[in-house]
Amino acid sequence: MLNTRPRVAPAIGQRFYPMSFNRIPAFTVVIERGDAAEVGIVAHTYPSLYDVGTARRYAWDILNTVAQRLQVKPVEVADVDYMDSSEPSSLG
């Protein structure tokens, strides 16, 4: 947790996924905004040809872990393709 207002908590991690034969790095930032929190997650595989959906799955795992620890339920979730960030698509 950084000593800032609003409170900000960055995290960096990675997980190995056998399906993609690769480690997937992820960068997560949680920003407290009053009675809500904004969570930003960047997860990416290289080369993306071998992604097979594992980066998205890893991002969901991170989001679910953060939500469980904060004892909250995600309200608005968007998937933004790193190649076309102008068109987010709703995930649920």
Short mmCIF file of C-alpha atoms in Angstrom, two decimals:
data_model
loop_
_atom_site.label_atom_id
_atom_site.label_comp_id
_atom_site.label_asym_id
_atom_site.label_seq_id
_atom_site.Cartn_x
_atom_site.Cartn_y
_atom_site.Cartn_z
CA MET A 1 0.00 0.00 0.00
CA LEU A 2 1.44 3.37 -1.00
CA ASN A 3 1.10 6.28 1.39
CA THR A 4 -1.11 8.36 -0.94
CA ARG A 5 -4.65 9.73 -1.13
CA PRO A 6 -6.53 7.99 -2.65
CA ARG A 7 -4.89 4.83 -1.34
CA VAL A 8 -3.11 2.83 -4.05
CA ALA A 9 -1.83 -0.76 -3.89
CA PRO A 10 0.32 -2.03 -6.82
CA ALA A 11 1.28 -5.70 -7.28
CA ILE A 12 3.40 -7.61 -9.79
CA GLY A 13 3.31 -11.37 -10.25
CA GLN A 14 3.38 -14.22 -12.71
CA ARG A 15 2.00 -17.72 -13.10
CA PHE A 16 3.04 -20.64 -15.27
CA TYR A 17 0.30 -22.11 -17.48
CA PRO A 18 1.09 -25.52 -19.03
CA MET A 19 -1.51 -24.96 -21.79
CA SER A 20 0.44 -22.01 -23.17
CA PHE A 21 3.88 -23.41 -22.22
CA ASN A 22 4.62 -19.97 -20.82
CA ARG A 23 4.72 -17.80 -17.74
CA ILE A 24 2.15 -15.04 -17.75
CA PRO A 25 3.22 -11.80 -16.09
CA ALA A 26 0.58 -9.54 -14.56
CA PHE A 27 0.56 -6.03 -13.14
CA THR A 28 -2.31 -5.12 -10.83
CA VAL A 29 -3.26 -1.75 -9.32
CA VAL A 30 -6.04 -1.27 -6.78
CA ILE A 31 -7.14 2.35 -6.24
CA GLU A 32 -9.54 3.23 -3.44
CA ARG A 33 -12.20 5.69 -4.59
CA GLY A 34 -14.41 6.55 -1.62
CA ASP A 35 -16.70 3.60 -0.94
CA ALA A 36 -15.52 1.79 -4.10
CA ALA A 37 -12.23 0.46 -5.43
CA GLU A 38 -10.96 0.46 -9.00
CA VAL A 39 -8.87 -2.53 -10.04
CA GLY A 40 -6.67 -2.43 -13.12
CA ILE A 41 -5.04 -5.65 -14.33
CA VAL A 42 -2.63 -6.09 -17.23
CA ALA A 43 -1.84 -9.72 -18.10
CA HIS A 44 -0.09 -10.69 -21.32
CA THR A 45 1.52 -13.71 -22.93
CA TYR A 46 4.33 -13.66 -25.45
CA PRO A 47 4.02 -14.61 -28.18
CA SER A 48 0.29 -13.98 -28.14
CA LEU A 49 -0.19 -16.84 -30.63
CA TYR A 50 0.11 -19.24 -27.68
CA ASP A 51 -2.24 -17.32 -25.37
CA VAL A 52 -5.28 -19.63 -25.82
CA GLY A 53 -7.21 -17.46 -23.35
CA THR A 54 -4.83 -17.94 -20.43
CA ALA A 55 -4.05 -14.23 -19.97
CA ARG A 56 -7.76 -13.47 -19.62
CA ARG A 57 -8.19 -16.40 -17.22
CA TYR A 58 -5.27 -15.20 -15.11
CA ALA A 59 -6.76 -11.67 -14.97
CA TRP A 60 -10.08 -13.16 -13.79
CA ASP A 61 -8.26 -15.19 -11.11
CA ILE A 62 -6.55 -12.03 -9.87
CA LEU A 63 -9.82 -10.05 -9.86
CA ASN A 64 -11.63 -12.79 -7.96
CA THR A 65 -8.82 -12.99 -5.39
CA VAL A 66 -8.84 -9.21 -4.85
CA ALA A 67 -12.65 -9.14 -4.58
CA GLN A 68 -12.62 -12.02 -2.09
CA ARG A 69 -9.93 -10.39 0.07
CA LEU A 70 -11.78 -7.03 0.07
CA GLN A 71 -15.11 -8.85 0.57
CA VAL A 72 -16.73 -7.04 -2.35
CA LYS A 73 -18.41 -8.03 -5.60
CA PRO A 74 -17.19 -6.64 -8.95
CA VAL A 75 -19.81 -4.33 -10.45
CA GLU A 76 -18.41 -3.37 -13.82
CA VAL A 77 -15.80 -5.46 -15.63
CA ALA A 78 -14.29 -4.57 -19.02
CA ASP A 79 -11.84 -6.45 -21.22
CA VAL A 80 -9.60 -4.11 -23.20
CA ASP A 81 -7.53 -5.57 -26.03
CA TYR A 82 -4.03 -4.13 -25.80
CA MET A 83 -4.00 -3.74 -29.58
CA ASP A 84 -7.27 -1.74 -29.64
CA SER A 85 -7.87 -0.07 -26.29
CA SER A 86 -10.57 2.18 -27.80
CA GLU A 87 -13.11 -0.67 -27.81
CA PRO A 88 -13.56 -2.35 -24.41
CA SER A 89 -16.02 -5.21 -24.25
CA SER A 90 -18.09 -6.00 -21.18
CA LEU A 91 -17.32 -9.30 -19.47
CA GLY A 92 -20.02 -9.40 -16.86
#
